[in-house]
């Protein structure tokens, strides 16, 4: 049962914290979407906007850290309230990393656009769309406090690993058969790895939400595929 507060301002402060996380998450999802579009459409202007937009996510992350520390100091929360504040700190950090990876995608898209793309990008874009779906679902789960939806994201990490492996193998085969694609394919390998890592952060958010709601981690080990070695 959730705690009922007698101080209205405390509820408003917790709602404010959730609101910052919601804005961060929406921006990170938009950044990932735009980064993928910049790659698919060879859109330099869009890629540059993604790179510039990462600073705003960083600002919101710092705002979460500051506000959460203030709440911990002034309210001295316990039980579910403490988990909500600590969970916000953890989730904010995960979203900030998603923003970083989206910006990295855009930076590599700029490099590829200027150098000339000699390898197909469709596989990386499909992987990105799958991961964007996970990110959207876990952010919705956070706002709705929907544990079932969060666990659904957590369990789908294996699907991301499987598609990542397929994209990696296709790119490695392409480089082996056509050395002219090596430069482009190498960038795409890094981009695929960045996207796979965004998927990991989405499942980390699901785990943090599970702990926030129930005070425990999801039962069992996170479903993981056997990912092939790739760039970090």
PDB file of C-alpha atoms in Angstrom:
ATOM      1  CA  UNK A   1       0.000   0.000   0.000  1.00  0.00           C
ATOM      2  CA  UNK A   2       1.350   3.429  -0.928  1.00  0.00           C
ATOM      3  CA  UNK A   3       1.955   5.904   1.858  1.00  0.00           C
ATOM      4  CA  UNK A   4      -0.494   8.796   2.211  1.00  0.00           C
ATOM      5  CA  UNK A   5       1.179  12.108   3.010  1.00  0.00           C
ATOM      6  CA  UNK A   6      -0.348  14.702   5.286  1.00  0.00           C
ATOM      7  CA  UNK A   7       1.816  17.444   3.780  1.00  0.00           C
ATOM      8  CA  UNK A   8       0.541  18.426   0.340  1.00  0.00           C
ATOM      9  CA  UNK A   9       3.811  20.084  -0.614  1.00  0.00           C
ATOM     10  CA  UNK A  10       5.636  16.756  -0.215  1.00  0.00           C
ATOM     11  CA  UNK A  11       3.340  15.093  -2.754  1.00  0.00           C
ATOM     12  CA  UNK A  12       3.930  18.021  -5.080  1.00  0.00           C
ATOM     13  CA  UNK A  13       7.688  17.667  -4.687  1.00  0.00           C
ATOM     14  CA  UNK A  14       7.570  13.951  -5.539  1.00  0.00           C
ATOM     15  CA  UNK A  15       5.355  14.725  -8.533  1.00  0.00           C
ATOM     16  CA  UNK A  16       7.828  17.390  -9.640  1.00  0.00           C
ATOM     17  CA  UNK A  17      10.653  14.845  -9.488  1.00  0.00           C
ATOM     18  CA  UNK A  18       8.643  12.427 -11.606  1.00  0.00           C
ATOM     19  CA  UNK A  19       7.913  15.222 -14.042  1.00  0.00           C
ATOM     20  CA  UNK A  20      11.601  15.971 -14.581  1.00  0.00           C
ATOM     21  CA  UNK A  21      12.246  12.279 -15.276  1.00  0.00           C
ATOM     22  CA  UNK A  22       9.350  12.277 -17.744  1.00  0.00           C
ATOM     23  CA  UNK A  23      10.808  15.257 -19.617  1.00  0.00           C
ATOM     24  CA  UNK A  24      14.234  13.651 -19.690  1.00  0.00           C
ATOM     25  CA  UNK A  25      12.823  10.386 -20.988  1.00  0.00           C
ATOM     26  CA  UNK A  26      10.780  12.082 -23.689  1.00  0.00           C
ATOM     27  CA  UNK A  27      13.806  14.019 -24.853  1.00  0.00           C
ATOM     28  CA  UNK A  28      16.034  10.931 -24.893  1.00  0.00           C
ATOM     29  CA  UNK A  29      13.481   8.980 -26.923  1.00  0.00           C
ATOM     30  CA  UNK A  30      13.176  11.880 -29.363  1.00  0.00           C
ATOM     31  CA  UNK A  31      16.967  12.093 -29.609  1.00  0.00           C
ATOM     32  CA  UNK A  32      17.233   8.399 -30.472  1.00  0.00           C
ATOM     33  CA  UNK A  33      14.464   8.682 -33.070  1.00  0.00           C
ATOM     34  CA  UNK A  34      16.114  11.698 -34.668  1.00  0.00           C
ATOM     35  CA  UNK A  35      19.545  10.061 -34.642  1.00  0.00           C
ATOM     36  CA  UNK A  36      18.173   7.074 -36.533  1.00  0.00           C
ATOM     37  CA  UNK A  37      16.396   9.350 -39.010  1.00  0.00           C
ATOM     38  CA  UNK A  38      19.589  11.343 -39.550  1.00  0.00           C
ATOM     39  CA  UNK A  39      21.369   8.103 -40.480  1.00  0.00           C
ATOM     40  CA  UNK A  40      18.598   6.754 -42.696  1.00  0.00           C
ATOM     41  CA  UNK A  41      17.995  10.068 -44.508  1.00  0.00           C
ATOM     42  CA  UNK A  42      21.624  11.295 -44.511  1.00  0.00           C
ATOM     43  CA  UNK A  43      20.362  14.465 -42.842  1.00  0.00           C
ATOM     44  CA  UNK A  44      23.255  16.536 -41.496  1.00  0.00           C
ATOM     45  CA  UNK A  45      21.063  19.285 -40.042  1.00  0.00           C
ATOM     46  CA  UNK A  46      19.061  16.776 -38.012  1.00  0.00           C
ATOM     47  CA  UNK A  47      22.218  15.036 -36.815  1.00  0.00           C
ATOM     48  CA  UNK A  48      23.671  18.339 -35.638  1.00  0.00           C
ATOM     49  CA  UNK A  49      20.476  19.108 -33.706  1.00  0.00           C
ATOM     50  CA  UNK A  50      20.748  15.763 -31.940  1.00  0.00           C
ATOM     51  CA  UNK A  51      24.346  16.456 -30.933  1.00  0.00           C
ATOM     52  CA  UNK A  52      23.411  19.900 -29.615  1.00  0.00           C
ATOM     53  CA  UNK A  53      20.329  18.573 -27.809  1.00  0.00           C
ATOM     54  CA  UNK A  54      22.341  16.268 -25.546  1.00  0.00           C
ATOM     55  CA  UNK A  55      23.291  19.236 -23.347  1.00  0.00           C
ATOM     56  CA  UNK A  56      19.666  19.753 -22.283  1.00  0.00           C
ATOM     57  CA  UNK A  57      19.368  16.147 -21.099  1.00  0.00           C
ATOM     58  CA  UNK A  58      22.555  16.626 -19.097  1.00  0.00           C
ATOM     59  CA  UNK A  59      21.049  19.748 -17.498  1.00  0.00           C
ATOM     60  CA  UNK A  60      17.907  17.856 -16.493  1.00  0.00           C
ATOM     61  CA  UNK A  61      20.028  15.050 -15.033  1.00  0.00           C
ATOM     62  CA  UNK A  62      21.815  17.586 -12.833  1.00  0.00           C
ATOM     63  CA  UNK A  63      18.444  19.032 -11.850  1.00  0.00           C
ATOM     64  CA  UNK A  64      17.238  15.583 -10.772  1.00  0.00           C
ATOM     65  CA  UNK A  65      20.394  14.995  -8.731  1.00  0.00           C
ATOM     66  CA  UNK A  66      20.079  18.341  -6.956  1.00  0.00           C
ATOM     67  CA  UNK A  67      16.354  18.066  -6.288  1.00  0.00           C
ATOM     68  CA  UNK A  68      16.564  14.464  -5.090  1.00  0.00           C
ATOM     69  CA  UNK A  69      19.385  15.254  -2.663  1.00  0.00           C
ATOM     70  CA  UNK A  70      17.326  18.158  -1.322  1.00  0.00           C
ATOM     71  CA  UNK A  71      14.341  15.861  -0.748  1.00  0.00           C
ATOM     72  CA  UNK A  72      16.494  13.275   1.007  1.00  0.00           C
ATOM     73  CA  UNK A  73      17.927  15.918   3.313  1.00  0.00           C
ATOM     74  CA  UNK A  74      14.725  17.786   4.142  1.00  0.00           C
ATOM     75  CA  UNK A  75      12.084  15.046   4.114  1.00  0.00           C
ATOM     76  CA  UNK A  76      14.139  12.105   5.419  1.00  0.00           C
ATOM     77  CA  UNK A  77      11.873   9.681   3.500  1.00  0.00           C
ATOM     78  CA  UNK A  78      11.329   6.058   4.393  1.00  0.00           C
ATOM     79  CA  UNK A  79       9.962   2.939   2.665  1.00  0.00           C
ATOM     80  CA  UNK A  80       8.287   3.580  -0.696  1.00  0.00           C
ATOM     81  CA  UNK A  81       9.124   7.297  -0.711  1.00  0.00           C
ATOM     82  CA  UNK A  82      12.810   6.577  -0.223  1.00  0.00           C
ATOM     83  CA  UNK A  83      12.705   4.026  -3.030  1.00  0.00           C
ATOM     84  CA  UNK A  84      10.947   6.516  -5.305  1.00  0.00           C
ATOM     85  CA  UNK A  85      13.625   9.156  -4.771  1.00  0.00           C
ATOM     86  CA  UNK A  86      16.558   6.754  -5.046  1.00  0.00           C
ATOM     87  CA  UNK A  87      14.906   5.182  -8.073  1.00  0.00           C
ATOM     88  CA  UNK A  88      14.622   8.594  -9.715  1.00  0.00           C
ATOM     89  CA  UNK A  89      18.339   9.135  -9.179  1.00  0.00           C
ATOM     90  CA  UNK A  90      19.149   5.789 -10.798  1.00  0.00           C
ATOM     91  CA  UNK A  91      16.719   6.197 -13.687  1.00  0.00           C
ATOM     92  CA  UNK A  92      17.941   9.722 -14.393  1.00  0.00           C
ATOM     93  CA  UNK A  93      21.474   8.379 -14.783  1.00  0.00           C
ATOM     94  CA  UNK A  94      20.279   5.670 -17.168  1.00  0.00           C
ATOM     95  CA  UNK A  95      18.402   8.190 -19.314  1.00  0.00           C
ATOM     96  CA  UNK A  96      21.420  10.494 -19.393  1.00  0.00           C
ATOM     97  CA  UNK A  97      23.481   7.648 -20.852  1.00  0.00           C
ATOM     98  CA  UNK A  98      20.789   7.002 -23.474  1.00  0.00           C
ATOM     99  CA  UNK A  99      21.143  10.643 -24.506  1.00  0.00           C
ATOM    100  CA  UNK A 100      24.906  10.230 -24.772  1.00  0.00           C
ATOM    101  CA  UNK A 101      24.566   7.192 -27.023  1.00  0.00           C
ATOM    102  CA  UNK A 102      21.990   8.957 -29.215  1.00  0.00           C
ATOM    103  CA  UNK A 103      24.407  11.865 -29.633  1.00  0.00           C
ATOM    104  CA  UNK A 104      27.167   9.407 -30.556  1.00  0.00           C
ATOM    105  CA  UNK A 105      24.906   7.948 -33.246  1.00  0.00           C
ATOM    106  CA  UNK A 106      24.378  11.408 -34.679  1.00  0.00           C
ATOM    107  CA  UNK A 107      28.110  12.204 -34.640  1.00  0.00           C
ATOM    108  CA  UNK A 108      28.890   9.034 -36.575  1.00  0.00           C
ATOM    109  CA  UNK A 109      26.031   9.764 -38.986  1.00  0.00           C
ATOM    110  CA  UNK A 110      27.702  13.099 -39.732  1.00  0.00           C
ATOM    111  CA  UNK A 111      31.022  11.376 -40.406  1.00  0.00           C
ATOM    112  CA  UNK A 112      29.397   8.823 -42.697  1.00  0.00           C
ATOM    113  CA  UNK A 113      27.458  11.465 -44.599  1.00  0.00           C
ATOM    114  CA  UNK A 114      30.606  13.452 -45.275  1.00  0.00           C
ATOM    115  CA  UNK A 115      32.766  10.458 -46.171  1.00  0.00           C
ATOM    116  CA  UNK A 116      30.150   8.695 -48.269  1.00  0.00           C
ATOM    117  CA  UNK A 117      28.132   5.657 -47.223  1.00  0.00           C
ATOM    118  CA  UNK A 118      29.275   2.454 -48.939  1.00  0.00           C
ATOM    119  CA  UNK A 119      27.357  -0.110 -46.857  1.00  0.00           C
ATOM    120  CA  UNK A 120      23.628  -0.557 -46.188  1.00  0.00           C
ATOM    121  CA  UNK A 121      22.351   1.080 -43.000  1.00  0.00           C
ATOM    122  CA  UNK A 122      18.940  -0.617 -42.885  1.00  0.00           C
ATOM    123  CA  UNK A 123      19.955  -3.291 -40.362  1.00  0.00           C
ATOM    124  CA  UNK A 124      21.241  -0.731 -37.867  1.00  0.00           C
ATOM    125  CA  UNK A 125      18.098   1.357 -38.311  1.00  0.00           C
ATOM    126  CA  UNK A 126      15.871  -1.689 -37.677  1.00  0.00           C
ATOM    127  CA  UNK A 127      17.832  -2.501 -34.521  1.00  0.00           C
ATOM    128  CA  UNK A 128      17.398   1.101 -33.432  1.00  0.00           C
ATOM    129  CA  UNK A 129      13.648   0.967 -33.981  1.00  0.00           C
ATOM    130  CA  UNK A 130      13.391  -2.155 -31.852  1.00  0.00           C
ATOM    131  CA  UNK A 131      15.323  -0.517 -29.042  1.00  0.00           C
ATOM    132  CA  UNK A 132      13.327   2.704 -29.363  1.00  0.00           C
ATOM    133  CA  UNK A 133      10.217   0.616 -28.738  1.00  0.00           C
ATOM    134  CA  UNK A 134      11.722  -0.790 -25.548  1.00  0.00           C
ATOM    135  CA  UNK A 135      12.696   2.671 -24.371  1.00  0.00           C
ATOM    136  CA  UNK A 136       9.198   4.041 -25.006  1.00  0.00           C
ATOM    137  CA  UNK A 137       7.571   1.134 -23.194  1.00  0.00           C
ATOM    138  CA  UNK A 138       9.779   1.396 -20.115  1.00  0.00           C
ATOM    139  CA  UNK A 139       9.265   5.156 -19.884  1.00  0.00           C
ATOM    140  CA  UNK A 140       5.510   4.619 -20.127  1.00  0.00           C
ATOM    141  CA  UNK A 141       5.822   1.978 -17.416  1.00  0.00           C
ATOM    142  CA  UNK A 142       7.612   4.473 -15.180  1.00  0.00           C
ATOM    143  CA  UNK A 143       4.922   7.118 -15.561  1.00  0.00           C
ATOM    144  CA  UNK A 144       2.097   4.597 -15.113  1.00  0.00           C
ATOM    145  CA  UNK A 145       3.888   2.615 -12.379  1.00  0.00           C
ATOM    146  CA  UNK A 146       3.064  -0.416 -14.534  1.00  0.00           C
ATOM    147  CA  UNK A 147       5.114  -3.327 -13.260  1.00  0.00           C
ATOM    148  CA  UNK A 148       3.827  -5.731 -15.923  1.00  0.00           C
ATOM    149  CA  UNK A 149       4.944  -3.444 -18.724  1.00  0.00           C
ATOM    150  CA  UNK A 150       8.329  -2.952 -17.055  1.00  0.00           C
ATOM    151  CA  UNK A 151       8.865  -6.705 -16.790  1.00  0.00           C
ATOM    152  CA  UNK A 152       7.905  -7.033 -20.449  1.00  0.00           C
ATOM    153  CA  UNK A 153      10.774  -4.721 -21.357  1.00  0.00           C
ATOM    154  CA  UNK A 154      13.145  -6.575 -19.037  1.00  0.00           C
ATOM    155  CA  UNK A 155      12.323  -9.901 -20.688  1.00  0.00           C
ATOM    156  CA  UNK A 156      12.809  -8.562 -24.250  1.00  0.00           C
ATOM    157  CA  UNK A 157      16.496  -7.787 -23.827  1.00  0.00           C
ATOM    158  CA  UNK A 158      17.282 -11.160 -25.389  1.00  0.00           C
ATOM    159  CA  UNK A 159      15.482 -10.120 -28.581  1.00  0.00           C
ATOM    160  CA  UNK A 160      17.706  -7.053 -28.846  1.00  0.00           C
ATOM    161  CA  UNK A 161      20.813  -9.190 -28.385  1.00  0.00           C
ATOM    162  CA  UNK A 162      19.668 -11.561 -31.138  1.00  0.00           C
ATOM    163  CA  UNK A 163      19.102  -8.747 -33.632  1.00  0.00           C
ATOM    164  CA  UNK A 164      22.371  -7.093 -32.649  1.00  0.00           C
ATOM    165  CA  UNK A 165      24.223 -10.346 -33.334  1.00  0.00           C
ATOM    166  CA  UNK A 166      22.555 -10.640 -36.741  1.00  0.00           C
ATOM    167  CA  UNK A 167      23.480  -7.063 -37.682  1.00  0.00           C
ATOM    168  CA  UNK A 168      27.068  -7.625 -36.535  1.00  0.00           C
ATOM    169  CA  UNK A 169      27.432 -10.812 -38.541  1.00  0.00           C
ATOM    170  CA  UNK A 170      25.987  -9.176 -41.665  1.00  0.00           C
ATOM    171  CA  UNK A 171      28.409  -6.266 -41.412  1.00  0.00           C
ATOM    172  CA  UNK A 172      31.406  -8.516 -40.784  1.00  0.00           C
ATOM    173  CA  UNK A 173      30.454 -10.662 -43.784  1.00  0.00           C
ATOM    174  CA  UNK A 174      30.059  -7.542 -45.917  1.00  0.00           C
ATOM    175  CA  UNK A 175      33.530  -6.276 -44.968  1.00  0.00           C
ATOM    176  CA  UNK A 176      35.055  -9.670 -45.722  1.00  0.00           C
ATOM    177  CA  UNK A 177      33.459  -9.876 -49.154  1.00  0.00           C
ATOM    178  CA  UNK A 178      33.908  -6.221 -50.136  1.00  0.00           C
ATOM    179  CA  UNK A 179      36.877  -4.370 -48.580  1.00  0.00           C
ATOM    180  CA  UNK A 180      35.524  -1.132 -50.007  1.00  0.00           C
ATOM    181  CA  UNK A 181      32.817  -1.176 -47.351  1.00  0.00           C
ATOM    182  CA  UNK A 182      35.175  -1.472 -44.372  1.00  0.00           C
ATOM    183  CA  UNK A 183      35.218   2.211 -43.403  1.00  0.00           C
ATOM    184  CA  UNK A 184      31.445   2.594 -43.448  1.00  0.00           C
ATOM    185  CA  UNK A 185      30.777  -0.808 -41.893  1.00  0.00           C
ATOM    186  CA  UNK A 186      33.157  -0.079 -39.015  1.00  0.00           C
ATOM    187  CA  UNK A 187      31.182   3.027 -38.106  1.00  0.00           C
ATOM    188  CA  UNK A 188      27.971   1.017 -38.372  1.00  0.00           C
ATOM    189  CA  UNK A 189      29.407  -1.608 -36.017  1.00  0.00           C
ATOM    190  CA  UNK A 190      30.011   1.076 -33.406  1.00  0.00           C
ATOM    191  CA  UNK A 191      26.531   2.475 -33.973  1.00  0.00           C
ATOM    192  CA  UNK A 192      24.956  -0.965 -33.541  1.00  0.00           C
ATOM    193  CA  UNK A 193      26.858  -1.414 -30.277  1.00  0.00           C
ATOM    194  CA  UNK A 194      25.657   1.965 -29.035  1.00  0.00           C
ATOM    195  CA  UNK A 195      22.086   0.982 -29.812  1.00  0.00           C
ATOM    196  CA  UNK A 196      22.489  -2.364 -28.044  1.00  0.00           C
ATOM    197  CA  UNK A 197      23.756  -0.484 -24.998  1.00  0.00           C
ATOM    198  CA  UNK A 198      20.665   1.756 -25.077  1.00  0.00           C
ATOM    199  CA  UNK A 199      18.649  -1.457 -24.872  1.00  0.00           C
ATOM    200  CA  UNK A 200      20.624  -2.424 -21.773  1.00  0.00           C
ATOM    201  CA  UNK A 201      19.846   0.937 -20.191  1.00  0.00           C
ATOM    202  CA  UNK A 202      16.145   0.442 -20.941  1.00  0.00           C
ATOM    203  CA  UNK A 203      16.208  -2.868 -19.077  1.00  0.00           C
ATOM    204  CA  UNK A 204      18.162  -1.220 -16.250  1.00  0.00           C
ATOM    205  CA  UNK A 205      15.302   1.275 -15.927  1.00  0.00           C
ATOM    206  CA  UNK A 206      12.856  -1.634 -15.771  1.00  0.00           C
ATOM    207  CA  UNK A 207      14.863  -3.174 -12.929  1.00  0.00           C
ATOM    208  CA  UNK A 208      15.008   0.154 -11.090  1.00  0.00           C
ATOM    209  CA  UNK A 209      11.249   0.555 -11.439  1.00  0.00           C
ATOM    210  CA  UNK A 210      10.663  -2.970 -10.115  1.00  0.00           C
ATOM    211  CA  UNK A 211      12.731  -2.127  -7.045  1.00  0.00           C
ATOM    212  CA  UNK A 212      10.989   1.221  -6.640  1.00  0.00           C
ATOM    213  CA  UNK A 213       7.560  -0.413  -6.583  1.00  0.00           C
ATOM    214  CA  UNK A 214       8.233  -3.672  -4.727  1.00  0.00           C
ATOM    215  CA  UNK A 215      11.563  -3.162  -2.999  1.00  0.00           C
ATOM    216  CA  UNK A 216      13.067  -6.184  -4.776  1.00  0.00           C
ATOM    217  CA  UNK A 217      14.854  -6.925  -8.036  1.00  0.00           C
ATOM    218  CA  UNK A 218      13.127  -9.032 -10.723  1.00  0.00           C
ATOM    219  CA  UNK A 219      13.339 -12.744  -9.981  1.00  0.00           C
ATOM    220  CA  UNK A 220      15.950 -14.728 -11.860  1.00  0.00           C
ATOM    221  CA  UNK A 221      18.667 -13.562 -14.195  1.00  0.00           C
ATOM    222  CA  UNK A 222      18.015 -11.046 -16.935  1.00  0.00           C
ATOM    223  CA  UNK A 223      17.396 -12.901 -20.235  1.00  0.00           C
ATOM    224  CA  UNK A 224      20.504 -12.299 -22.340  1.00  0.00           C
ATOM    225  CA  UNK A 225      21.521 -13.547 -25.733  1.00  0.00           C
ATOM    226  CA  UNK A 226      25.097 -14.619 -26.398  1.00  0.00           C
ATOM    227  CA  UNK A 227      26.296 -11.421 -28.030  1.00  0.00           C
ATOM    228  CA  UNK A 228      29.268 -11.637 -30.338  1.00  0.00           C
ATOM    229  CA  UNK A 229      32.261  -9.493 -29.567  1.00  0.00           C
ATOM    230  CA  UNK A 230      32.019  -5.970 -30.871  1.00  0.00           C
ATOM    231  CA  UNK A 231      33.284  -2.443 -30.411  1.00  0.00           C
ATOM    232  CA  UNK A 232      32.662  -0.745 -27.110  1.00  0.00           C
TER     233      UNK A 232
END
